[in-house]
CSV table of C-alpha atoms in Angstrom, one decimal:
chain,number,residue,atom,x,y,z
A,242,MET,CA,-0.2,-0.1,0.3
A,243,ASP,CA,1.6,3.2,-1.1
A,244,SER,CA,1.4,6.5,1.6
A,245,THR,CA,1.7,9.9,0.7
A,246,ILE,CA,4.5,11.7,3.6
A,247,LYS,CA,2.9,14.7,4.0
A,248,SER,CA,4.8,15.7,7.6
A,249,ALA,CA,8.6,14.4,8.3
A,250,LEU,CA,10.4,14.5,11.9
A,251,ILE,CA,14.9,15.1,10.9
A,252,SER,CA,17.3,14.5,13.9
A,253,VAL,CA,20.8,13.6,12.4
A,254,PHE,CA,24.1,13.8,14.1
A,255,TYR,CA,25.3,13.7,10.6
A,256,LYS,CA,24.4,16.5,8.1
A,257,ASP,CA,26.4,16.0,4.8
A,258,GLY,CA,24.2,14.6,2.0
A,259,LEU,CA,20.7,16.4,4.1
A,260,GLU,CA,19.8,19.2,2.1
A,261,PRO,CA,19.1,17.6,-1.3
A,262,ILE,CA,16.6,15.7,1.1
A,263,VAL,CA,15.3,19.0,3.0
A,264,ARG,CA,14.9,20.6,-0.5
A,265,LYS,CA,13.0,17.8,-2.2
A,266,LEU,CA,10.5,17.7,1.9
A,267,HIS,CA,9.8,21.5,1.3
A,268,HIS,CA,9.4,21.7,-2.4
A,269,LEU,CA,6.6,18.4,-1.9
A,270,GLY,CA,4.8,20.7,1.2
A,271,VAL,CA,5.9,18.1,3.7
A,272,ALA,CA,5.8,19.5,7.4
A,273,LEU,CA,9.3,18.9,8.9
A,274,TYR,CA,9.7,19.4,13.1
A,275,SER,CA,12.8,19.0,14.0
A,276,THR,CA,15.2,19.6,16.9
A,277,GLY,CA,18.9,21.3,18.1
A,278,GLY,CA,21.5,21.7,15.2
A,279,THR,CA,19.6,19.8,12.7
A,280,GLN,CA,16.7,22.4,12.7
A,281,THR,CA,19.1,25.3,13.1
A,282,PHE,CA,20.4,23.6,10.1
A,283,ILE,CA,17.2,23.0,7.8
A,284,GLN,CA,16.4,27.1,9.0
A,285,GLN,CA,19.6,28.3,7.4
A,286,LEU,CA,18.4,26.8,3.8
A,287,GLY,CA,15.7,28.9,4.1
A,288,ILE,CA,13.2,26.5,4.6
A,289,PRO,CA,10.8,26.8,7.8
A,290,CYS,CA,10.7,23.4,10.4
A,291,THR,CA,8.5,23.6,14.1
A,292,PRO,CA,11.3,22.5,16.9
A,293,VAL,CA,9.7,19.7,18.4
A,294,GLU,CA,9.7,21.4,21.6
A,295,GLU,CA,6.6,23.7,20.1
A,296,VAL,CA,5.1,19.9,19.6
A,297,THR,CA,5.9,18.6,23.0
A,298,GLY,CA,5.6,21.9,25.2
A,299,TYR,CA,9.2,20.9,26.7
A,300,PRO,CA,12.3,22.1,25.9
A,301,SER,CA,15.2,19.5,25.8
A,302,ILE,CA,16.6,19.1,29.0
A,303,LEU,CA,19.2,17.9,31.2
A,304,GLY,CA,21.9,18.9,28.5
A,305,GLY,CA,20.2,17.6,25.4
A,306,ARG,CA,19.8,13.9,26.8
A,307,VAL,CA,16.3,15.1,26.1
A,308,LYS,CA,15.0,16.0,23.5
A,309,THR,CA,12.1,14.0,22.1
A,310,LEU,CA,11.7,11.5,24.4
A,311,HIS,CA,8.0,12.6,24.6
A,312,PRO,CA,4.3,10.9,24.0
A,313,LYS,CA,3.2,13.4,21.3
A,314,VAL,CA,5.9,12.6,19.6
A,315,PHE,CA,6.2,8.8,19.4
A,316,GLY,CA,2.3,8.7,19.2
A,317,GLY,CA,2.6,10.3,16.4
A,318,ILE,CA,5.6,7.5,15.0
A,319,LEU,CA,3.7,4.7,16.6
A,320,ALA,CA,0.2,5.4,15.9
A,321,ARG,CA,-1.5,2.6,13.3
A,322,ARG,CA,-3.5,4.7,10.6
A,323,GLY,CA,-7.1,3.5,10.1
A,324,HIS,CA,-7.0,2.4,13.4
A,325,ALA,CA,-9.6,3.5,15.3
A,326,GLU,CA,-8.3,3.9,18.9
A,327,ASP,CA,-5.7,5.2,17.8
A,328,GLU,CA,-7.3,7.8,15.4
A,329,GLN,CA,-8.7,8.8,18.9
A,330,HIS,CA,-6.2,9.6,20.4
A,331,THR,CA,-4.1,11.4,18.5
A,332,ALA,CA,-7.4,13.8,18.0
A,333,GLU,CA,-7.5,13.7,21.6
A,334,TYR,CA,-4.2,14.8,23.1
A,335,GLU,CA,-3.4,16.7,19.7
A,336,ILE,CA,-0.2,14.2,17.8
A,337,PRO,CA,1.0,15.3,15.0
A,338,LEU,CA,1.1,12.0,12.8
A,339,LEU,CA,4.9,12.1,11.5
A,340,ASP,CA,5.0,9.6,7.9
A,341,LEU,CA,8.5,9.8,7.6
A,342,VAL,CA,11.2,9.5,10.3
A,343,ILE,CA,15.1,10.4,9.4
A,344,VAL,CA,17.5,9.8,12.7
A,345,ASP,CA,21.3,8.6,13.2
A,346,LEU,CA,23.3,7.8,15.9
A,347,TYR,CA,25.9,9.2,18.0
A,348,PRO,CA,28.9,8.2,16.1
A,349,PHE,CA,29.3,5.9,19.7
A,350,GLU,CA,32.3,3.0,17.4
A,351,GLU,CA,34.2,6.5,16.3
A,352,THR,CA,34.4,7.8,20.2
A,353,VAL,CA,35.6,4.6,21.4
A,354,LYS,CA,38.2,4.4,18.5
A,355,SER,CA,39.1,8.4,19.1
A,356,THR,CA,39.2,8.6,22.8
A,357,THR,CA,39.5,6.7,25.8
A,358,ASP,CA,38.0,9.4,28.3
A,359,GLU,CA,34.9,7.4,29.6
A,360,LYS,CA,32.7,10.6,30.3
A,361,THR,CA,32.9,11.5,26.7
A,362,ILE,CA,32.0,7.8,25.2
A,363,ILE,CA,28.8,7.7,27.6
A,364,GLU,CA,28.0,10.7,26.6
A,365,LYS,CA,27.7,9.4,23.3
A,366,ILE,CA,25.5,6.3,23.7
A,367,ASP,CA,22.2,7.5,21.7
A,368,ILE,CA,19.0,7.0,23.8
A,369,GLY,CA,16.4,8.8,22.1
A,370,GLY,CA,17.6,8.2,18.3
A,371,VAL,CA,17.7,4.4,18.7
A,372,SER,CA,14.2,4.3,20.2
A,373,LEU,CA,12.6,6.2,17.8
A,374,ILE,CA,14.3,4.5,15.0
A,375,ARG,CA,12.9,1.4,16.8
A,376,ALA,CA,9.5,3.1,17.3
A,377,ALA,CA,9.3,3.8,12.6
A,378,GLY,CA,10.8,0.6,12.0
A,379,LYS,CA,7.7,-1.2,14.1
A,380,ASN,CA,5.3,1.0,12.1
A,381,TYR,CA,6.9,0.5,8.7
A,382,LYS,CA,3.0,-0.1,7.9
A,383,ASP,CA,2.4,3.1,8.2
A,384,VAL,CA,6.2,5.4,8.5
A,385,CYS,CA,9.0,4.8,6.5
A,386,ILE,CA,12.4,5.5,8.6
A,387,VAL,CA,15.9,6.3,7.4
A,388,ALA,CA,18.7,5.4,10.0
A,389,SER,CA,21.8,6.0,8.4
A,390,ARG,CA,23.4,8.6,6.0
A,391,ASN,CA,24.2,5.4,3.6
A,392,GLN,CA,20.4,5.4,2.4
A,393,TYR,CA,20.1,9.4,1.6
A,394,SER,CA,20.3,9.0,-1.7
A,395,HIS,CA,17.6,6.0,-2.1
A,396,LEU,CA,15.4,8.0,0.1
A,397,LEU,CA,15.6,11.6,-2.7
A,398,GLN,CA,15.4,8.9,-5.8
A,399,VAL,CA,12.7,7.0,-4.0
A,400,LEU,CA,10.8,11.0,-3.5
A,401,GLU,CA,11.6,12.0,-6.5
A,402,GLU,CA,10.6,8.8,-8.4
A,403,SER,CA,6.9,8.2,-6.4
A,404,ASN,CA,6.1,12.4,-5.9
A,405,GLY,CA,6.4,11.4,-2.4
A,406,ALA,CA,4.6,8.1,-1.6
A,407,THR,CA,6.7,5.4,-0.4
A,408,THR,CA,5.2,1.8,-0.9
A,409,LEU,CA,5.0,-0.7,2.0
A,410,GLN,CA,7.4,-2.5,0.2
A,411,GLN,CA,10.4,0.2,0.1
A,412,ARG,CA,9.5,0.7,3.9
A,413,LEU,CA,9.9,-2.7,4.9
A,414,ASP,CA,13.4,-2.4,3.3
A,415,PHE,CA,14.2,1.0,5.2
A,416,ALA,CA,13.1,-0.3,8.5
A,417,ALA,CA,15.2,-3.8,7.7
A,418,ALA,CA,18.0,-1.6,7.4
A,419,ALA,CA,17.1,0.9,10.1
A,420,PHE,CA,17.0,-2.1,12.6
A,421,THR,CA,20.1,-3.9,11.1
A,422,GLU,CA,21.5,0.2,12.5
A,423,CYS,CA,20.5,-0.5,15.7
A,424,ALA,CA,21.4,-4.6,16.1
A,425,HIS,CA,25.3,-2.8,15.7
A,426,TYR,CA,25.1,0.1,17.4
A,427,ASP,CA,23.7,-1.9,20.6
A,428,VAL,CA,26.9,-5.1,19.7
A,429,ALA,CA,29.2,-1.7,20.2
A,430,ILE,CA,27.9,-0.4,23.1
A,431,ALA,CA,27.6,-4.2,24.4
A,432,SER,CA,31.4,-5.0,23.8
A,433,TYR,CA,32.7,-2.0,25.2
A,434,PHE,CA,31.1,-2.4,28.7
A,435,ASN,CA,32.0,-6.1,28.6
A,436,ARG,CA,36.0,-5.2,27.4
A,437,SER,CA,36.5,-6.9,30.9
A,438,ALA,CA,34.2,-9.4,31.7
A,439,ASP,CA,33.2,-12.9,30.6
A,440,THR,CA,29.0,-12.9,28.8
A,441,ASP,CA,27.4,-15.9,28.4
A,442,ASN,CA,26.6,-14.5,24.9
A,443,PHE,CA,28.6,-14.2,21.1
A,444,GLN,CA,28.6,-11.4,20.0
A,445,LEU,CA,30.2,-9.5,16.9
A,446,SER,CA,28.9,-6.8,14.0
A,447,PHE,CA,30.7,-6.0,11.4
A,448,SER,CA,29.5,-3.0,8.7
A,449,ASN,CA,30.4,-2.3,5.3
A,450,LYS,CA,29.8,-5.1,3.3
A,451,GLN,CA,32.4,-5.6,0.5
A,452,SER,CA,31.0,-7.8,-2.0
A,453,LEU,CA,33.7,-10.1,-3.3
A,454,ARG,CA,34.4,-12.1,-7.1
A,455,TYR,CA,33.4,-15.3,-5.6
A,456,GLY,CA,34.8,-16.9,-2.6
A,457,GLU,CA,37.5,-19.8,-1.6
A,458,ASN,CA,35.8,-21.4,-5.2
A,459,PRO,CA,34.2,-19.7,-8.5
A,460,HIS,CA,30.9,-21.0,-7.1
A,461,GLN,CA,30.5,-20.2,-4.1
A,462,GLN,CA,29.3,-16.6,-3.3
A,463,ALA,CA,31.1,-14.7,-0.4
A,464,ALA,CA,31.7,-10.6,1.2
A,465,PHE,CA,33.9,-9.1,3.2
A,466,TYR,CA,32.6,-7.6,6.1
A,467,GLY,CA,35.3,-5.1,8.1
A,468,ASP,CA,36.8,-2.1,7.8
A,469,LEU,CA,40.3,-2.4,5.4
A,470,ASP,CA,41.1,1.0,5.5
A,471,SER,CA,41.9,1.6,8.1
A,472,LEU,CA,44.7,-1.2,7.4
A,473,PHE,CA,45.7,-0.9,4.4
A,474,GLU,CA,45.8,2.0,1.1
A,475,LYS,CA,45.8,-0.1,-2.5
A,476,LEU,CA,48.1,1.5,-4.6
A,477,ASN,CA,48.0,-0.7,-7.3
A,478,GLY,CA,45.6,-3.3,-8.4
A,479,LYS,CA,41.9,-5.3,-8.7
A,480,GLU,CA,39.9,-5.9,-6.3
A,481,LEU,CA,41.0,-8.5,-3.2
A,482,SER,CA,39.3,-11.8,-3.7
A,483,TYR,CA,38.4,-13.9,-1.0
A,484,ASN,CA,41.8,-16.1,-1.1
A,485,ASN,CA,43.7,-13.0,-1.0
A,486,LEU,CA,42.1,-11.9,2.2
A,487,VAL,CA,43.0,-14.9,3.7
A,488,ASP,CA,46.4,-14.5,2.7
A,489,VAL,CA,46.8,-11.3,3.3
A,490,ASP,CA,45.7,-12.0,7.2
A,491,ALA,CA,48.1,-14.8,7.3
A,492,ALA,CA,51.1,-12.4,6.0
A,493,CYS,CA,50.2,-9.4,8.4
A,494,GLN,CA,50.6,-11.7,11.5
A,495,ILE,CA,53.8,-13.2,10.9
A,496,ILE,CA,55.0,-9.8,10.4
A,497,THR,CA,53.5,-8.7,13.3
A,498,GLU,CA,56.5,-10.5,15.3
A,499,PHE,CA,59.7,-8.9,14.0
A,500,THR,CA,61.3,-6.2,14.0
A,501,LYS,CA,64.5,-6.5,11.9
A,502,PRO,CA,64.3,-6.8,8.2
A,503,VAL,CA,62.4,-9.3,7.4
A,504,PHE,CA,60.8,-10.5,3.8
A,505,ALA,CA,58.0,-13.3,4.1
A,506,ILE,CA,56.3,-14.5,0.9
A,507,ILE,CA,52.7,-16.4,1.6
A,508,LYS,CA,50.6,-19.4,-0.4
A,509,HIS,CA,47.7,-20.6,0.8
A,510,THR,CA,48.2,-19.2,4.2
A,511,ASN,CA,51.6,-20.9,4.9
A,512,VAL,CA,55.1,-18.8,4.6
A,513,CYS,CA,57.1,-20.8,2.0
A,514,GLY,CA,59.9,-18.4,2.5
A,515,ILE,CA,61.0,-16.2,5.3
A,516,ALA,CA,64.7,-14.7,6.4
A,517,GLU,CA,65.9,-11.5,8.4
A,518,ARG,CA,69.0,-9.7,7.0
A,519,GLU,CA,70.7,-6.1,7.3
A,520,ASN,CA,68.7,-4.5,4.9
A,521,VAL,CA,65.4,-5.2,2.7
A,522,THR,CA,67.7,-6.6,-1.0
A,523,ALA,CA,68.9,-8.7,0.7
A,524,ALA,CA,65.6,-10.4,3.4
A,525,TRP,CA,64.2,-10.6,-0.4
A,526,ASP,CA,66.9,-12.8,-2.4
A,527,ALA,CA,66.7,-14.8,0.6
A,528,ALA,CA,63.2,-15.1,1.1
A,529,LEU,CA,63.0,-16.4,-2.3
A,530,LEU,CA,65.3,-19.2,-2.2
A,531,CYS,CA,63.4,-20.8,0.3
A,532,ASP,CA,61.2,-22.1,-2.1
A,533,PRO,CA,60.7,-20.4,-5.7
A,534,GLU,CA,58.5,-22.8,-7.1
A,535,SER,CA,55.5,-21.9,-4.6
A,536,ALA,CA,56.1,-18.0,-3.9
A,537,PHE,CA,54.9,-18.2,-7.5
A,538,GLY,CA,51.5,-16.4,-7.6
A,539,GLY,CA,52.4,-15.4,-3.9
A,540,VAL,CA,52.0,-13.1,-1.1
A,541,LEU,CA,54.6,-11.1,-0.1
A,542,ILE,CA,55.4,-8.6,2.5
A,543,THR,CA,58.4,-6.6,4.1
A,544,ASN,CA,58.4,-4.6,7.3
A,545,GLN,CA,60.7,-2.0,5.3
A,546,THR,CA,60.7,0.5,2.5
A,547,ILE,CA,59.9,-1.2,-0.7
A,548,ASN,CA,62.8,1.0,-2.6
A,549,ALA,CA,63.9,0.6,-6.6
A,550,GLU,CA,66.1,-1.3,-6.1
A,551,VAL,CA,64.0,-4.3,-4.5
A,552,ALA,CA,61.7,-3.4,-6.6
A,553,ALA,CA,63.4,-3.7,-9.6
A,554,LYS,CA,63.9,-7.7,-8.6
A,555,ILE,CA,60.9,-8.7,-6.9
A,556,ASN,CA,59.2,-6.9,-10.7
A,557,GLU,CA,60.7,-10.4,-12.1
A,558,LEU,CA,58.7,-12.8,-10.3
A,559,PHE,CA,54.8,-12.7,-10.9
A,560,PHE,CA,53.3,-12.3,-7.7
A,561,GLU,CA,49.5,-11.4,-6.3
A,562,ILE,CA,50.1,-9.1,-3.3
A,563,LEU,CA,53.3,-6.9,-2.2
A,564,ILE,CA,52.7,-5.2,1.3
A,565,ALA,CA,55.1,-2.9,2.8
A,566,PRO,CA,54.4,0.4,4.8
A,567,ALA,CA,56.2,2.5,2.9
A,568,PHE,CA,57.0,2.7,-1.1
A,569,ASP,CA,59.8,5.0,-2.7
A,570,GLU,CA,58.2,6.5,-6.0
A,571,ASN,CA,60.7,5.0,-7.9
A,572,ALA,CA,59.7,1.6,-6.5
A,573,LEU,CA,55.6,2.7,-7.4
A,574,ALA,CA,56.8,2.9,-10.7
A,575,ILE,CA,58.7,0.1,-11.3
A,576,LEU,CA,55.5,-2.0,-9.9
A,577,LYS,CA,52.7,-0.6,-11.3
A,578,GLY,CA,53.4,-1.7,-14.6
A,579,LYS,CA,51.1,-4.3,-14.6
A,580,LYS,CA,47.8,-3.1,-13.7
A,581,ASN,CA,46.7,-5.8,-11.7
A,582,ARG,CA,49.1,-6.5,-9.3
A,583,ILE,CA,47.9,-5.6,-6.1
A,584,LEU,CA,50.4,-3.2,-4.6
A,585,LEU,CA,49.0,-2.0,0.1
A,586,LEU,CA,50.9,-0.1,1.7
A,587,GLN,CA,50.3,-0.9,5.7
A,588,LYS,CA,49.5,1.9,7.6
A,589,GLN,CA,49.3,-0.2,11.1
A,590,PRO,CA,50.4,-3.7,12.3
A,591,LEU,CA,47.6,-5.6,12.6
A,592,HIS,CA,47.0,-6.7,16.1
A,593,THR,CA,43.9,-9.6,16.3
A,594,VAL,CA,42.5,-9.9,20.4
A,595,LYS,CA,40.4,-13.3,19.4
A,596,GLU,CA,39.9,-15.7,17.0
A,597,TYR,CA,36.8,-17.0,15.8
A,598,LYS,CA,35.9,-20.4,14.0
A,599,ARG,CA,32.7,-21.2,12.6
A,600,ILE,CA,32.2,-25.1,13.7
A,601,LEU,CA,29.1,-27.9,13.4
A,602,ASN,CA,25.6,-25.8,14.9
A,603,GLY,CA,28.1,-22.8,16.4
A,604,ILE,CA,31.2,-20.6,16.9
A,605,LEU,CA,34.4,-21.1,18.3
A,606,VAL,CA,36.3,-18.6,20.0
A,607,GLN,CA,40.0,-18.5,21.7
A,608,ASP,CA,42.4,-15.9,22.6
A,609,ALA,CA,45.3,-15.0,19.3
A,610,ASP,CA,47.9,-16.6,20.6
A,611,HIS,CA,50.0,-14.6,21.1
A,612,ILE,CA,52.9,-16.4,23.4
A,613,ASN,CA,55.7,-17.7,21.7
A,614,PHE,CA,57.2,-19.3,24.9
A,615,THR,CA,56.5,-20.1,28.5
A,616,GLU,CA,59.8,-21.1,29.5
A,617,TRP,CA,63.0,-21.9,28.5
A,618,ILE,CA,64.5,-25.0,29.5
A,619,GLU,CA,68.0,-26.7,27.9
A,620,ALA,CA,66.9,-29.9,27.8
A,621,GLY,CA,70.2,-31.3,25.1
A,622,ALA,CA,73.8,-32.3,25.5
A,623,GLN,CA,74.7,-28.5,26.3
A,624,SER,CA,73.3,-24.5,26.0
A,625,THR,CA,72.4,-23.9,22.7
A,626,THR,CA,75.5,-21.2,22.1
A,627,GLU,CA,74.6,-17.8,21.2
A,628,ALA,CA,73.5,-18.4,16.9
A,629,GLN,CA,71.3,-21.2,17.8
A,630,LYS,CA,69.4,-19.0,20.4
A,631,GLU,CA,68.3,-17.0,17.1
A,632,ASP,CA,67.3,-19.0,14.9
A,633,LEU,CA,65.9,-21.6,17.5
A,634,LEU,CA,63.5,-18.1,18.5
A,635,PHE,CA,63.5,-17.5,14.8
A,636,ALA,CA,62.4,-21.6,13.6
A,637,ASN,CA,59.9,-21.5,17.0
A,638,ILE,CA,58.5,-17.5,15.1
A,639,VAL,CA,58.5,-19.5,11.8
A,640,CYS,CA,56.9,-22.6,12.8
A,641,LYS,CA,54.0,-21.6,15.3
A,642,HIS,CA,52.6,-19.7,11.3
A,643,LEU,CA,52.2,-23.1,10.1
A,644,LYS,CA,49.1,-25.2,9.9
A,645,SER,CA,49.9,-28.3,11.6
A,646,ASN,CA,51.5,-30.9,12.3
A,647,ALA,CA,54.6,-29.1,11.3
A,648,ILE,CA,58.3,-28.1,11.2
A,649,ALA,CA,60.6,-25.6,10.4
A,650,LEU,CA,64.2,-25.7,9.3
A,651,ILE,CA,66.2,-22.6,10.0
A,652,LYS,CA,69.7,-21.6,9.2
A,653,ASP,CA,71.2,-18.2,9.1
A,654,LYS,CA,67.5,-17.0,10.0
A,655,GLN,CA,67.0,-18.2,6.8
A,656,LEU,CA,64.1,-21.0,6.3
A,657,VAL,CA,65.6,-23.9,4.3
A,658,GLY,CA,63.0,-26.5,4.8
A,659,LYS,CA,59.1,-27.1,6.2
A,660,GLY,CA,56.7,-28.8,6.2
A,661,CYS,CA,52.7,-28.0,7.1
A,662,GLY,CA,49.8,-29.8,6.9
A,663,GLN,CA,50.6,-32.9,7.7
A,664,THR,CA,48.9,-36.4,9.4
A,665,SER,CA,52.1,-37.0,11.4
A,666,ARG,CA,54.7,-35.5,12.6
A,667,VAL,CA,57.3,-37.4,11.2
A,668,ASP,CA,55.4,-36.3,7.9
A,669,ALA,CA,56.1,-33.0,8.4
A,670,LEU,CA,60.0,-33.3,9.1
A,671,ARG,CA,60.4,-35.7,5.7
A,672,GLN,CA,58.7,-32.9,4.1
A,673,ALA,CA,60.6,-30.0,5.9
A,674,ILE,CA,64.3,-32.4,4.9
A,675,ASP,CA,63.1,-32.9,1.0
A,676,LYS,CA,62.8,-29.3,0.4
A,677,GLY,CA,65.4,-28.5,1.6
A,678,LYS,CA,67.5,-30.7,0.0
A,679,HIS,CA,65.3,-30.4,-3.5
A,680,PHE,CA,66.4,-26.3,-3.2
A,681,GLY,CA,70.1,-27.1,-2.7
A,682,PHE,CA,70.0,-26.5,1.2
A,683,SER,CA,73.0,-27.9,3.4
A,684,LEU,CA,71.5,-29.0,6.4
A,685,GLN,CA,74.6,-28.9,8.5
A,686,GLY,CA,74.3,-26.6,11.4
A,687,ALA,CA,70.5,-25.8,10.4
A,688,VAL,CA,68.3,-25.6,13.8
A,689,MET,CA,64.5,-27.4,13.8
A,690,ALA,CA,61.3,-26.2,15.7
A,691,SER,CA,58.3,-28.4,16.1
A,692,ASP,CA,55.1,-26.5,16.8
A,693,ALA,CA,54.1,-30.0,19.5
A,694,PHE,CA,56.3,-32.1,21.1
A,695,PHE,CA,57.7,-35.4,19.5
A,696,PRO,CA,55.4,-38.5,20.8
A,697,PHE,CA,58.7,-40.8,20.2
A,698,ASN,CA,62.8,-40.0,19.2
A,699,ASP,CA,62.2,-40.9,16.0
A,700,CYS,CA,62.0,-37.4,14.8
A,701,VAL,CA,65.4,-35.9,16.7
A,702,GLN,CA,66.4,-38.9,14.9
A,703,MET,CA,66.1,-37.8,11.6
A,704,ALA,CA,66.5,-35.0,12.0
A,705,HIS,CA,70.2,-35.4,13.4
A,706,GLU,CA,71.0,-37.7,10.9
A,707,ALA,CA,70.2,-34.4,8.4
A,708,GLY,CA,72.6,-32.5,9.5
A,709,ILE,CA,70.5,-30.6,12.0
A,710,THR,CA,72.7,-29.6,15.2
A,711,ALA,CA,69.4,-28.2,17.5
A,712,VAL,CA,66.0,-28.4,18.1
A,713,ILE,CA,62.7,-26.4,19.9
A,714,GLN,CA,59.7,-27.8,20.8
A,715,PRO,CA,57.0,-27.6,23.7
A,716,GLY,CA,57.4,-30.9,25.0
A,717,GLY,CA,54.9,-32.1,27.0
A,718,SER,CA,55.3,-36.1,25.5
A,719,VAL,CA,54.9,-38.8,28.3
A,720,ARG,CA,58.0,-39.7,26.5
A,721,ASP,CA,59.8,-36.9,26.3
A,722,ALA,CA,62.8,-38.9,28.0
A,723,ASP,CA,63.5,-40.6,24.5
A,724,SER,CA,64.2,-37.5,23.0
A,725,ILE,CA,65.9,-35.3,25.6
A,726,GLN,CA,68.6,-39.1,25.7
A,727,TYR,CA,68.9,-39.4,21.9
A,728,CYS,CA,70.1,-35.8,21.6
A,729,LYS,CA,72.5,-35.8,24.2
A,730,ASP,CA,73.7,-39.2,23.3
A,731,HIS,CA,74.1,-37.7,20.0
A,732,GLY,CA,75.8,-33.7,20.9
A,733,MET,CA,72.4,-31.8,20.1
A,734,ALA,CA,70.6,-29.1,21.8
A,735,MET,CA,67.4,-29.0,22.5
A,736,VAL,CA,65.4,-26.7,23.8
A,737,MET,CA,61.1,-26.8,25.3
A,738,THR,CA,59.4,-24.0,25.6
A,739,GLN,CA,56.1,-25.2,27.6
A,740,ALA,CA,54.2,-23.7,24.6
A,741,ARG,CA,52.2,-25.8,21.9
A,742,HIS,CA,51.9,-24.0,18.7
A,743,PHE,CA,48.5,-25.6,17.1
A,744,LYS,CA,47.3,-24.0,13.8
A,745,HIS,CA,44.3,-25.3,12.3
């Protein structure tokens, strides 16, 4: 059923984009009601509007906390047209009917991001706005509710095409969007109050939907919800795909672990090349040597500025994405030569607090794995040398970011072999050794990291036979003593960390 808009209540925080709507409503002869700053905005356009105070008989009180919370406002929104009792009440109490409500909400999330002052944050919890939106949404059969400036252009289109009338379906669509706005807003407030307390409810809400070409595979529809712009500035290339985003997340997670110059190459969320060196070019050269086959079509990331020297070398490889905190202009000139190549300037480190996974009929939630080791127990034939310790620390981090079962072999802070996603630890080690040999690395003097304990001494034996001299692992097996004894008998260093790093 179509409904012609004869009156409108407008009270918004954001005024941008509002002027064309106000002018159109005035042109259509719609009676306007407003409050505070919005009222001033409308009147400065030379358009008449009635202050809500004239309707309610009450001024804005309590520092603006109470402006529209009054029966004469909510009665005009909730009154059902054609309902005898409602019509009797609106006539008896002289309540003006409202056909359109344009109300947005105080910027609570933005305020939380910009300050830690609790008083300022609390004052940005909207009361009247949410109430008006819910009332108008509930009565969508008679009232149109617009709850976000993102819908201004759509509303203006509706007003122009229908000469100020709305259909029932349009009002229903606006109401659905309005309740979504309220739900997102309430989750943000609840999250703020629950930030230091457990809750029995799982609540997350992300806005800014970005439709993707497809999901992991072309037959799967997909979308991303979130704020990529706060993390990256895209300098070149096509839109990020589902698989791109998953790999970019993995890349950003591992790079946060390092402060010295590091380059990493990611493929299907696993690191296939990584090295730490004195400068970005040397780090790239070493990272690429780890596994130049897997690097093809990979996601590249560094914590250093991309200069022209390293850009020229990277440009020789086909890759999907390059992420860096800065790019020299000469480097960009080289790398932008291919229009689909994605270049991301990372504005800030990725800081993950919780991790989520959909399973069965619910959601798994866990703390992000920010611990590398809880203890450093020297359990081998001798204590680790300083060089071994540095390599073991590096190996432990790399292994932590591989899919389980995982083994990482490191030599001079360069990945020289890795096995991941295997159903046995022996298979993971065998894969790591084979990889290293395939790409011409000598494993003599290399170190090994394992994401979980060794159930038997077969892995340390294989490692020793391959030339590995030091091992880092969490420990915790009922047969830890077997692996420890093998290391002692064969001159190997072993560190036990008491921190497992399963990753599935």
